[in-house]
Short mmCIF file of C-alpha atoms (C1' of nucleotides) in Angstrom, two decimals:
data_model
loop_
_atom_site.label_atom_id
_atom_site.label_comp_id
_atom_site.label_asym_id
_atom_site.label_seq_id
_atom_site.Cartn_x
_atom_site.Cartn_y
_atom_site.Cartn_z
CA MET Y 1 -13.71 -22.31 6.81
CA THR Y 2 -14.71 -24.41 3.85
CA LYS Y 3 -16.11 -22.31 1.05
CA ILE Y 4 -18.84 -23.49 -1.27
CA LEU Y 5 -19.93 -21.64 -4.36
CA ILE Y 6 -23.51 -22.16 -5.49
CA VAL Y 7 -24.21 -21.35 -9.12
CA GLU Y 8 -27.93 -21.47 -9.71
CA ASP Y 9 -30.40 -19.07 -11.30
CA GLU Y 10 -33.39 -19.76 -9.07
CA PRO Y 11 -33.19 -17.51 -5.99
CA ASN Y 12 -35.34 -19.75 -3.79
CA MET Y 13 -33.11 -22.69 -4.46
CA VAL Y 14 -30.03 -20.62 -3.66
CA ALA Y 15 -31.58 -19.38 -0.44
CA GLY Y 16 -32.50 -22.88 0.64
CA LEU Y 17 -29.08 -24.28 -0.13
CA ARG Y 18 -27.39 -21.36 1.53
CA ASP Y 19 -29.33 -21.86 4.75
CA ASN Y 20 -28.54 -25.52 4.87
CA PHE Y 21 -24.87 -25.27 4.10
CA GLU Y 22 -24.34 -22.34 6.41
CA PHE Y 23 -26.03 -24.37 9.11
CA GLU Y 24 -23.55 -27.12 8.36
CA GLY Y 25 -20.75 -24.65 8.98
CA TYR Y 26 -19.73 -23.82 5.43
CA GLU Y 27 -19.12 -20.40 4.01
CA VAL Y 28 -21.46 -19.93 1.08
CA LEU Y 29 -20.94 -17.82 -2.01
CA SER Y 30 -23.52 -17.61 -4.74
CA ALA Y 31 -23.85 -16.65 -8.37
CA TYR Y 32 -27.01 -16.39 -10.42
CA ASP Y 33 -25.83 -17.24 -13.88
CA GLY Y 34 -23.08 -19.14 -15.56
CA SER Y 35 -20.69 -16.36 -16.36
CA GLU Y 36 -21.00 -14.82 -12.92
CA GLY Y 37 -20.41 -18.26 -11.50
CA LEU Y 38 -17.25 -18.82 -13.46
CA GLU Y 39 -16.01 -15.40 -12.50
CA LYS Y 40 -16.62 -15.93 -8.80
CA ALA Y 41 -15.13 -19.40 -8.89
CA LEU Y 42 -11.92 -18.03 -10.38
CA ALA Y 43 -11.83 -15.02 -8.10
CA ASN Y 44 -12.62 -16.71 -4.80
CA SER Y 45 -11.17 -20.19 -5.14
CA PRO Y 46 -13.97 -22.02 -3.35
CA ASP Y 47 -13.38 -25.51 -2.02
CA LEU Y 48 -16.30 -26.85 -4.00
CA VAL Y 49 -18.77 -25.66 -6.61
CA LEU Y 50 -22.44 -26.64 -6.86
CA LEU Y 51 -23.37 -26.03 -10.45
CA ASP Y 52 -26.79 -26.00 -12.01
CA VAL Y 53 -26.86 -27.27 -15.59
CA MET Y 54 -29.66 -25.10 -16.95
CA MET Y 55 -28.85 -21.45 -16.58
CA PRO Y 56 -28.99 -18.22 -18.53
CA LYS Y 57 -25.92 -16.72 -20.21
CA MET Y 58 -23.72 -19.76 -19.92
CA SER Y 59 -24.75 -23.35 -19.41
CA GLY Y 60 -23.46 -25.25 -16.44
CA LEU Y 61 -21.66 -27.54 -18.79
CA ASP Y 62 -19.67 -24.71 -20.29
CA VAL Y 63 -18.85 -23.40 -16.84
CA CYS Y 64 -17.74 -26.85 -15.80
CA LYS Y 65 -15.50 -27.27 -18.81
CA GLN Y 66 -13.88 -23.87 -18.48
CA LEU Y 67 -13.47 -24.09 -14.75
CA LYS Y 68 -11.91 -27.54 -14.90
CA ALA Y 69 -9.49 -26.27 -17.52
CA LYS Y 70 -8.32 -23.47 -15.29
CA ARG Y 71 -8.69 -24.99 -11.84
CA PRO Y 72 -8.54 -28.73 -12.18
CA SER Y 73 -8.44 -29.17 -8.44
CA ILE Y 74 -11.74 -27.50 -7.52
CA PRO Y 75 -14.39 -30.21 -7.20
CA ILE Y 76 -17.70 -29.65 -8.96
CA ILE Y 77 -21.06 -31.20 -8.25
CA MET Y 78 -23.63 -30.75 -11.02
CA LEU Y 79 -27.30 -30.16 -10.29
CA THR Y 80 -29.49 -31.49 -13.06
CA ALA Y 81 -33.23 -31.67 -13.57
CA ARG Y 82 -34.78 -35.10 -14.10
CA GLY Y 83 -34.68 -36.00 -17.72
CA GLN Y 84 -31.33 -34.41 -18.31
CA GLU Y 85 -29.66 -37.78 -18.08
CA ILE Y 86 -27.49 -37.10 -21.04
CA ASP Y 87 -26.24 -33.96 -19.46
CA LYS Y 88 -25.13 -35.87 -16.41
CA VAL Y 89 -22.95 -38.09 -18.42
CA VAL Y 90 -21.57 -35.26 -20.43
CA GLY Y 91 -20.99 -33.40 -17.18
CA LEU Y 92 -18.92 -36.19 -15.80
CA GLU Y 93 -16.97 -36.34 -19.02
CA LEU Y 94 -16.33 -32.66 -18.71
CA GLY Y 95 -14.80 -33.21 -15.35
CA ALA Y 96 -17.60 -32.86 -12.82
CA ASP Y 97 -16.95 -34.89 -9.71
CA ASP Y 98 -20.51 -35.89 -8.97
CA TYR Y 99 -24.07 -35.00 -9.92
CA VAL Y 100 -27.40 -34.80 -8.18
CA THR Y 101 -30.81 -34.93 -9.86
CA LYS Y 102 -33.50 -32.42 -8.93
CA PRO Y 103 -35.56 -32.71 -6.88
CA PHE Y 104 -32.97 -33.98 -4.44
CA SER Y 105 -33.04 -34.31 -0.70
CA ILE Y 106 -30.90 -31.73 0.94
CA ARG Y 107 -29.45 -34.41 3.19
CA GLU Y 108 -28.31 -36.35 0.19
CA LEU Y 109 -26.68 -33.30 -1.31
CA VAL Y 110 -24.89 -32.47 1.93
CA ALA Y 111 -23.68 -36.05 2.16
CA ARG Y 112 -22.34 -35.94 -1.38
CA VAL Y 113 -20.64 -32.62 -0.79
CA LYS Y 114 -18.91 -34.03 2.26
CA ALA Y 115 -17.90 -37.12 0.36
CA VAL Y 116 -16.45 -35.17 -2.55
CA LEU Y 117 -14.59 -32.85 -0.19
CA ARG Y 118 -13.19 -35.79 1.72
CA ARG Y 119 -11.98 -37.39 -1.49
CA SER Y 120 -10.48 -34.18 -2.80
CA HIS Y 121 -8.65 -33.57 0.42
CA THR Y 122 -7.07 -36.97 0.63
CA LEU Y 123 -6.19 -36.98 -3.04
CA PRO Y 124 -2.57 -36.37 -3.94
CA LYS Y 125 -2.82 -32.59 -3.96
CA GLU Y 126 -3.18 -31.44 -7.49
CA HIS Y 127 -2.56 -27.97 -6.16
CA ASP Y 128 0.60 -27.76 -8.16
CA ARG Y 129 -0.82 -26.38 -11.37
CA TYR Y 130 -2.65 -23.20 -11.94
CA SER Y 131 -3.73 -21.20 -14.92
CA PHE Y 132 -5.24 -17.87 -15.73
CA SER Y 133 -5.49 -15.87 -18.90
CA ASP Y 134 -3.15 -17.64 -21.34
CA VAL Y 135 -0.70 -18.35 -18.54
CA GLU Y 136 0.06 -21.76 -17.10
CA VAL Y 137 1.98 -22.11 -13.88
CA ASP Y 138 3.47 -25.31 -12.59
CA LEU Y 139 4.10 -24.70 -8.91
CA ARG Y 140 6.02 -27.95 -8.56
CA THR Y 141 8.53 -27.66 -11.39
CA CYS Y 142 8.55 -23.87 -11.17
CA ARG Y 143 7.80 -23.40 -14.83
CA ILE Y 144 5.64 -20.77 -16.35
CA ALA Y 145 4.32 -20.76 -19.87
CA ARG Y 146 2.42 -18.10 -21.68
CA ALA Y 147 0.47 -19.03 -24.76
CA GLY Y 148 2.37 -22.29 -24.65
CA LYS Y 149 5.79 -20.67 -24.61
CA GLN Y 150 8.14 -20.83 -21.63
CA ILE Y 151 8.82 -17.62 -19.73
CA GLU Y 152 11.88 -17.12 -17.59
CA PHE Y 153 11.21 -16.12 -14.00
CA SER Y 154 13.71 -15.30 -11.33
CA ALA Y 155 13.41 -17.02 -7.96
CA MET Y 156 11.96 -13.97 -6.28
CA GLU Y 157 9.45 -13.36 -9.03
CA PHE Y 158 8.33 -16.93 -8.84
CA GLU Y 159 7.92 -16.87 -5.08
CA LEU Y 160 5.87 -13.73 -5.33
CA LEU Y 161 3.68 -15.16 -8.07
CA LYS Y 162 3.18 -18.29 -6.03
CA TYR Y 163 2.12 -16.26 -3.03
CA PHE Y 164 -0.37 -14.33 -5.11
CA ILE Y 165 -1.80 -17.53 -6.51
CA CYS Y 166 -2.10 -19.12 -3.08
CA ASN Y 167 -3.87 -16.06 -1.78
CA ALA Y 168 -5.93 -15.23 -4.83
CA GLY Y 169 -8.75 -12.80 -4.19
CA GLU Y 170 -7.30 -11.37 -1.01
CA VAL Y 171 -5.87 -7.93 -0.65
CA LEU Y 172 -2.20 -8.34 0.25
CA SER Y 173 -0.52 -5.38 1.87
CA ARG Y 174 3.07 -4.59 1.01
CA GLU Y 175 4.00 -5.33 4.62
CA ARG Y 176 2.45 -8.75 4.45
CA LEU Y 177 4.13 -9.55 1.16
CA LEU Y 178 7.52 -8.45 2.46
CA GLU Y 179 7.06 -10.54 5.52
CA ASP Y 180 5.68 -13.68 3.96
CA VAL Y 181 7.52 -13.69 0.64
CA TRP Y 182 10.78 -11.96 1.53
CA GLY Y 183 10.97 -13.14 5.14
CA TYR Y 184 12.07 -11.62 8.38
CA ASP Y 185 15.78 -11.39 7.80
CA ARG Y 186 15.65 -9.15 4.74
CA TYR Y 187 14.36 -5.66 4.87
CA PRO Y 188 13.83 -4.00 1.56
CA THR Y 189 11.73 -0.88 1.48
CA THR Y 190 8.18 -1.33 0.45
CA ARG Y 191 8.78 0.13 -2.99
CA THR Y 192 10.59 -3.08 -3.79
CA VAL Y 193 7.23 -4.77 -3.89
CA ASP Y 194 5.98 -2.27 -6.45
CA ALA Y 195 9.03 -2.81 -8.60
CA HIS Y 196 8.35 -6.52 -8.63
CA LEU Y 197 4.73 -5.99 -9.46
CA VAL Y 198 5.79 -4.06 -12.52
CA ARG Y 199 7.78 -7.04 -13.72
CA LEU Y 200 5.05 -9.54 -12.94
CA ARG Y 201 2.66 -7.42 -14.93
CA GLN Y 202 5.06 -6.99 -17.82
CA LYS Y 203 5.56 -10.71 -18.06
CA LEU Y 204 2.03 -11.91 -17.48
CA GLU Y 205 -0.56 -9.24 -18.21
CA PRO Y 206 -2.06 -8.97 -21.67
CA SER Y 207 -1.61 -5.21 -21.40
CA PRO Y 208 0.66 -4.41 -18.45
CA GLU Y 209 -0.33 -0.76 -18.27
CA GLN Y 210 -3.92 -1.83 -17.69
CA PRO Y 211 -3.72 -4.79 -15.35
CA ARG Y 212 -6.52 -7.31 -15.28
CA PHE Y 213 -5.03 -9.88 -12.94
CA PHE Y 214 -2.54 -8.13 -10.70
CA LEU Y 215 -4.70 -5.34 -9.38
CA THR Y 216 -3.75 -2.40 -7.27
CA VAL Y 217 -5.98 -1.71 -4.30
CA HIS Y 218 -5.14 1.88 -3.57
CA GLY Y 219 -4.11 2.47 0.00
CA MET Y 220 -4.20 -1.23 0.81
CA GLY Y 221 -1.92 -3.25 -1.41
CA TYR Y 222 -2.37 -5.66 -4.30
CA ARG Y 223 -4.91 -8.28 -5.20
CA PHE Y 224 -4.49 -11.12 -7.64
CA VAL Y 225 -7.60 -12.29 -9.37
CA GLY Y 226 -7.05 -15.24 -11.63
CA MET I 1 -1.37 4.06 20.73
CA THR I 2 -0.13 0.50 20.75
CA LYS I 3 1.33 -0.48 24.11
CA ILE I 4 4.26 -2.85 24.49
CA LEU I 5 5.46 -4.24 27.77
CA ILE I 6 9.13 -5.21 27.97
CA VAL I 7 10.00 -7.66 30.72
CA GLU I 8 13.78 -7.96 30.94
CA ASP I 9 16.26 -7.71 33.78
CA GLU I 10 19.13 -6.09 31.95
CA PRO I 11 18.68 -2.30 32.04
CA ASN I 12 20.78 -1.64 28.91
CA MET I 13 18.68 -4.00 26.89
CA VAL I 14 15.49 -2.41 28.15
CA ALA I 15 16.78 1.06 27.29
CA GLY I 16 17.76 0.00 23.79
CA LEU I 17 14.44 -1.67 23.11
CA ARG I 18 12.54 1.25 24.58
CA ASP I 19 14.30 3.72 22.26
CA ASN I 20 13.62 1.67 19.20
CA PHE I 21 9.98 0.92 19.87
CA GLU I 22 9.24 4.46 20.93
CA PHE I 23 10.82 5.59 17.69
CA GLU I 24 8.47 3.23 15.89
CA GLY I 25 5.56 4.95 17.59
CA TYR I 26 4.74 2.50 20.34
CA GLU I 27 4.11 3.26 23.98
CA VAL I 28 6.61 1.32 26.02
CA LEU I 29 6.19 -0.06 29.54
CA SER I 30 8.92 -2.01 31.27
CA ALA I 31 9.43 -4.39 34.14
CA TYR I 32 12.72 -5.70 35.51
CA ASP I 33 11.73 -9.09 36.81
CA GLY I 34 9.15 -11.75 36.24
CA SER I 35 6.68 -10.98 38.98
CA GLU I 36 6.74 -7.26 38.28
CA GLY I 37 6.21 -8.13 34.61
CA LEU I 38 3.19 -10.26 35.29
CA GLU I 39 1.72 -7.62 37.56
CA LYS I 40 2.15 -4.86 35.01
CA ALA I 41 0.81 -7.01 32.22
CA LEU I 42 -2.37 -7.68 34.15
CA ALA I 43 -2.74 -4.09 35.33
CA ASN I 44 -2.04 -2.32 32.04
CA SER I 45 -3.31 -4.71 29.37
CA PRO I 46 -0.54 -4.07 26.88
CA ASP I 47 -1.08 -4.99 23.23
CA LEU I 48 2.00 -7.18 23.29
CA VAL I 49 4.60 -8.45 25.76
CA LEU I 50 8.30 -8.94 25.07
CA LEU I 51 9.41 -11.47 27.62
CA ASP I 52 12.95 -12.49 28.53
CA VAL I 53 13.25 -16.12 29.55
CA MET I 54 16.05 -15.79 32.08
CA MET I 55 15.06 -13.48 34.88
CA PRO I 56 15.21 -13.27 38.66
CA LYS I 57 12.19 -14.02 40.85
CA MET I 58 10.07 -15.63 38.19
CA SER I 59 11.25 -17.15 34.93
CA GLY I 60 9.83 -15.89 31.69
CA LEU I 61 8.28 -19.27 31.14
CA ASP I 62 6.25 -19.01 34.32
CA VAL I 63 5.17 -15.49 33.45
CA CYS I 64 4.14 -16.71 30.01
CA LYS I 65 2.10 -19.55 31.41
CA GLN I 66 0.33 -17.46 34.01
CA LEU I 67 -0.30 -14.54 31.71
CA LYS I 68 -1.71 -16.75 28.97
CA ALA I 69 -4.01 -18.31 31.53
CA LYS I 70 -5.44 -14.97 32.57
CA ARG I 71 -5.21 -12.99 29.35
CA PRO I 72 -5.14 -15.44 26.47
CA SER I 73 -5.44 -12.71 23.91
CA ILE I 74 -2.31 -10.76 24.78
CA PRO I 75 0.41 -11.84 22.36
CA ILE I 76 3.81 -12.72 23.81
CA ILE I 77 7.18 -12.80 22.11
CA MET I 78 9.89 -14.60 24.05
CA LEU I 79 13.50 -13.44 24.09
CA THR I 80 15.88 -16.33 24.56
CA ALA I 81 19.65 -16.57 24.68
CA ARG I 82 21.31 -18.82 22.14
CA GLY I 83 21.49 -22.33 23.46
CA GLN I 84 18.13 -22.14 25.16
CA GLU I 85 16.56 -24.04 22.32
CA ILE I 86 14.54 -26.17 24.67
CA ASP I 87 13.08 -23.09 26.26
CA LYS I 88 11.89 -21.84 22.91
CA VAL I 89 9.90 -24.93 22.32
CA VAL I 90 8.53 -24.91 25.82
CA GLY I 91 7.70 -21.22 25.42
CA LEU I 92 5.65 -21.89 22.35
CA GLU I 93 3.95 -24.76 24.09
CA LEU I 94 3.13 -22.46 26.95
CA GLY I 95 1.40 -20.14 24.54
CA ALA I 96 4.04 -17.69 23.36
CA ASP I 97 3.28 -16.36 19.90
CA ASP I 98 6.82 -16.09 18.65
CA TYR I 99 10.39 -16.05 19.92
CA VAL I 100 13.63 -14.34 19.06
CA THR I 101 17.12 -15.55 19.88
CA LYS I 102 19.68 -13.19 21.38
CA PRO I 103 21.60 -11.55 19.96
CA PHE I 104 18.90 -10.44 17.53
CA SER I 105 18.70 -7.60 15.06
CA ILE I 106 16.38 -4.91 16.32
CA ARG I 107 14.80 -4.67 12.89
CA GLU I 108 13.92 -8.31 12.94
CA LEU I 109 12.36 -7.94 16.34
CA VAL I 110 10.35 -4.95 15.20
CA ALA I 111 9.18 -6.88 12.17
CA ARG I 112 8.11 -9.81 14.30
CA VAL I 113 6.27 -7.57 16.70
CA LYS I 114 4.38 -6.02 13.82
CA ALA I 115 3.60 -9.42 12.39
CA VAL I 116 2.28 -10.79 15.65
CA LEU I 117 0.18 -7.68 16.21
CA ARG I 118 -1.27 -7.88 12.74
CA ARG I 119 -2.15 -11.52 13.18
CA SER I 120 -3.74 -10.88 16.54
CA HIS I 121 -5.84 -8.09 15.08
CA THR I 122 -7.06 -9.96 12.05
CA LEU I 123 -7.93 -13.04 14.05
CA PRO I 124 -11.73 -12.87 14.19
CA LYS I 125 -12.01 -14.60 10.81
CA GLU I 126 -15.43 -15.97 11.55
CA HIS I 127 -17.81 -13.12 11.03
CA ASP I 128 -16.02 -11.71 8.05
CA ARG I 129 -19.09 -11.16 5.92
CA TYR I 130 -21.97 -8.86 6.47
CA SER I 131 -24.98 -7.78 4.52
CA PHE I 132 -27.73 -5.24 4.75
CA SER I 133 -30.16 -3.88 2.21
CA ASP I 134 -28.86 -5.16 -1.13
CA VAL I 135 -25.29 -4.66 0.01
CA GLU I 136 -22.82 -7.44 0.70
CA VAL I 137 -19.57 -6.74 2.49
CA ASP I 138 -16.69 -9.18 2.60
CA LEU I 139 -14.37 -8.03 5.35
CA ARG I 140 -11.73 -10.57 4.39
CA THR I 141 -11.29 -9.81 0.73
CA CYS I 142 -12.25 -6.17 1.23
CA ARG I 143 -14.95 -6.31 -1.37
CA ILE I 144 -18.31 -4.69 -1.41
CA ALA I 145 -21.10 -5.57 -3.78
CA ARG I 146 -24.42 -3.90 -4.27
CA ALA I 147 -27.17 -5.82 -5.99
CA GLY I 148 -24.48 -8.27 -7.01
CA LYS I 149 -22.27 -5.64 -8.59
CA GLN I 150 -18.87 -4.68 -7.22
CA ILE I 151 -18.47 -1.20 -5.82
CA GLU I 152 -15.10 0.47 -5.49
CA PHE I 153 -14.20 1.65 -2.02
CA SER I 154 -11.13 3.55 -0.94
CA ALA I 155 -9.13 2.31 2.04
CA MET I 156 -10.54 4.96 4.35
CA GLU I 157 -14.10 4.41 3.24
CA PHE I 158 -13.71 0.72 3.82
CA GLU I 159 -12.26 1.16 7.29
CA LEU I 160 -15.09 3.49 8.21
CA LEU I 161 -17.72 1.12 6.90
CA LYS I 162 -16.10 -1.72 8.79
CA TYR I 163 -16.23 0.32 11.98
CA PHE I 164 -19.89 1.11 11.48
CA ILE I 165 -20.65 -2.54 10.89
CA CYS I 166 -18.71 -3.62 13.97
CA ASN I 167 -20.58 -1.06 16.04
CA ALA I 168 -23.97 -1.29 14.44
CA GLY I 169 -26.76 0.31 16.43
CA GLU I 170 -24.48 2.50 18.50
CA VAL I 171 -24.32 6.25 18.22
CA LEU I 172 -20.77 7.07 17.18
CA SER I 173 -19.55 10.58 17.85
CA ARG I 174 -17.27 12.26 15.34
CA GLU I 175 -14.57 12.32 17.99
CA ARG I 176 -14.82 8.60 18.54
CA LEU I 177 -14.76 7.88 14.83
CA LEU I 178 -11.73 10.09 14.35
CA GLU I 179 -9.97 8.37 17.17
CA ASP I 180 -10.82 4.79 16.33
CA VAL I 181 -10.92 4.86 12.56
CA TRP I 182 -8.42 7.59 11.77
CA GLY I 183 -6.12 6.87 14.71
CA TYR I 184 -4.64 8.88 17.50
CA ASP I 185 -1.96 10.51 15.45
CA ARG I 186 -4.22 12.12 12.89
CA TYR I 187 -6.71 14.75 13.73
CA PRO I 188 -8.50 16.07 10.72
CA THR I 189 -11.22 18.61 11.35
CA THR I 190 -14.49 17.04 12.26
CA ARG I 191 -16.12 17.88 8.95
CA THR I 192 -13.93 15.22 7.42
CA VAL I 193 -16.18 12.63 8.98
CA ASP I 194 -19.22 14.25 7.43
CA ALA I 195 -17.60 14.30 4.04
CA HIS I 196 -16.98 10.60 4.31
CA LEU I 197 -20.51 9.92 5.43
CA VAL I 198 -21.73 11.62 2.31
CA ARG I 199 -19.74 9.21 0.21
CA LEU I 200 -20.80 6.17 2.18
CA ARG I 201 -24.40 7.18 1.70
CA GLN I 202 -23.97 7.91 -1.98
CA LYS I 203 -22.47 4.52 -2.53
CA LEU I 204 -24.68 2.41 -0.29
CA GLU I 205 -28.00 4.10 0.44
CA PRO I 206 -31.00 3.43 -1.80
CA SER I 207 -31.71 7.17 -1.70
CA PRO I 208 -28.69 8.98 -0.28
CA GLU I 209 -30.56 12.19 0.49
CA GLN I 210 -32.90 10.22 2.76
CA PRO I 211 -30.65 7.80 4.59
CA ARG I 212 -32.09 4.60 5.98
CA PHE I 213 -28.90 2.92 7.19
CA PHE I 214 -26.37 5.63 7.93
CA LEU I 215 -28.41 7.84 10.21
CA THR I 216 -27.56 11.22 11.62
CA VAL I 217 -28.16 11.67 15.33
CA HIS I 218 -28.34 15.41 15.62
CA GLY I 219 -25.84 16.84 18.04
CA MET I 220 -24.33 13.44 18.78
CA GLY I 221 -22.95 11.76 15.71
CA TYR I 222 -23.96 8.92 13.43
CA ARG I 223 -25.62 5.59 13.87
CA PHE I 224 -25.52 2.67 11.50
CA VAL I 225 -28.49 0.39 11.51
CA GLY I 226 -28.09 -2.63 9.27
"C1'" DG E 1 38.48 -10.99 -10.21
"C1'" DT E 2 35.20 -10.06 -14.01
"C1'" DA E 3 31.00 -10.45 -16.28
"C1'" DT E 4 26.26 -11.22 -15.86
"C1'" DC E 5 22.09 -11.42 -13.84
"C1'" DT E 6 18.97 -10.21 -10.06
"C1'" DT E 7 17.28 -7.30 -6.57
"C1'" DT E 8 16.83 -2.94 -4.33
"C1'" DT E 9 16.79 1.89 -4.23
"C1'" DT E 10 15.90 6.33 -6.07
"C1'" DA E 11 13.47 9.87 -8.22
"C1'" DC E 12 9.78 12.05 -10.30
"C1'" DA E 13 5.45 12.14 -12.80
"C1'" DA E 14 0.80 10.61 -12.60
"C1'" DA E 15 -3.16 8.93 -10.36
"C1'" DT E 16 -6.00 8.81 -6.50
"C1'" DT E 17 -7.59 9.85 -2.08
"C1'" DT E 18 -8.33 12.77 1.84
"C1'" DT E 19 -9.08 17.11 3.87
"C1'" DT E 20 -10.58 21.63 3.84
"C1'" DT E 21 -13.49 25.26 2.49
"C1'" DA E 22 -17.60 27.55 1.61
"C1'" DC E 23 -22.33 28.02 1.30
"C1'" DC E 24 -26.78 26.64 2.09
"C1'" DA E 25 -30.33 23.67 4.52
"C1'" DT E 26 -32.04 21.97 8.68
"C1'" DC E 27 -32.75 21.66 13.56
"C1'" DA E 28 -33.41 23.06 18.48
"C1'" DT E 29 -34.39 26.64 21.48
"C1'" DT E 30 -36.22 30.73 22.91
"C1'" DA W 1 -40.47 33.27 13.74
"C1'" DA W 2 -35.71 34.55 14.91
"C1'" DT W 3 -31.30 32.91 16.14
"C1'" DG W 4 -27.35 30.24 16.58
"C1'" DA W 5 -25.68 25.63 16.18
"C1'" DT W 6 -25.34 21.61 13.50
"C1'" DG W 7 -25.35 18.93 9.21
"C1'" DG W 8 -25.21 18.12 3.80
"C1'" DT W 9 -22.60 18.61 -0.06
"C1'" DA W 10 -19.93 20.16 -4.12
"C1'" DA W 11 -15.68 21.68 -5.39
"C1'" DA W 12 -10.95 23.17 -4.49
"C1'" DA W 13 -6.71 22.23 -2.26
"C1'" DA W 14 -3.54 19.31 -0.05
"C1'" DA W 15 -1.61 15.05 0.84
"C1'" DT W 16 -0.72 10.47 -0.13
"C1'" DT W 17 0.02 6.59 -2.91
"C1'" DT W 18 1.44 4.31 -7.07
"C1'" DG W 19 3.86 3.40 -11.78
"C1'" DT W 20 7.98 3.11 -13.80
"C1'" DA W 21 12.49 3.86 -15.70
"C1'" DA W 22 17.02 3.98 -14.55
"C1'" DA W 23 20.85 3.76 -11.36
"C1'" DA W 24 22.97 1.38 -7.59
"C1'" DA W 25 23.90 -2.51 -4.98
"C1'" DG W 26 24.21 -7.27 -4.37
"C1'" DA W 27 24.66 -12.27 -6.01
"C1'" DT W 28 26.23 -15.76 -8.81
"C1'" DA W 29 28.75 -18.05 -12.23
"C1'" DC W 30 32.61 -18.35 -14.80
#
DNA sequence: GTATCTTTTTACAAATTTTTTACCATCATT
DNA sequence: AATGATGGTAAAAAATTTGTAAAAAGATAC
């Protein structure tokens, strides 16, 4: 199901949007300020973000800039109040894909969301680059850089990392990882997964002994939040 | 216990498979030709069917087609001899969930069985979010938030909560909970359930000592009303 | 074949969860 | 109200799961 993240500080607005988009068949996530919004966008990889400009903690523009830096492929539609014309322009410069001026008709917004999604889906998938923390991953050329410097990854490590990135936010059991990353014809014990996690953490975590991105979910498996 | 039906005309093969799957903890049924297989599948509702293609009386393909028509949700893995490539394709078209080519490694077959079972269990992706009170539960990413803030749940706690949600409104006896959430092979004393309820309440009830959602039904069990 | 690099296994400590225990409160019934 | 059964809960005990280094096994390149 297509996931939409709404970042907006006014609860009534969120509720209204949620109703409408859920009615349209979307899965709706919401966040009530900028920093929460950025966090949820990175953690849940929504298909599109609706982003209010005026918000507490972190302005929509900052969220837009930071999100586009880390996830260039997630489309963003900015919600601006009338009279924030300048912001609109700036927003587009920052990488927003479209903007809508409040008060807007919900039908117009839905139409724009659909349009942006259609464009983003037919676009030459930019799904080949990904970044989190100070790490940049190029899924296509299989290169990984940390703080701008190349890091060597073995084939297995890279496959595993790729799988985590493609399934960010989800809890991945060791069984599932073995099956989907290692494949049917190889049968390492499950501790193999743990051993690899150690190396992923050593290479990519700011402090490997206290993971922030490659999290353990006790009794269930691992979860990557980037 | 998970039930597997093996439909295969060669007794040695059946015996070998039976040994292995019983060792893995499955209950094994068997049938030695197609029509017997179909009959047993319909009568016993196994969790999965291993189906040989080449068999007397009724080919595996026919069994597959008829079984999928009557019980679409029972997963089927086809066993085909090398050189029956066409059959594989047809089998998948007829609704088989996977296929394995003879001779196959038993470990691979076991892995595929597990994979198909896991997929078939995690299928209902639609209603994967639930909320009550100020609590939001995401069944897919295994996350629980209260008033917008993440709460840590152990694997067991999460499974139990999931079961309550899926059976909201019903009175669930301790025995039933032990059986369905803990599984047939584990029988902790019944107070274990109570201990877990305490934690569920502490984490999710507005005032845990006066539960509003996780209710006790004296002498019967617990009822979740969300 | 040897050297080198990668992957898997092993082993044990550490962290975390689950189960049990024990005691007291509450409830239903007489 | 007395009695016995049932439920709440903290804390101890038991069991499970995970982190990690190091050894073993397997691949790959030379």
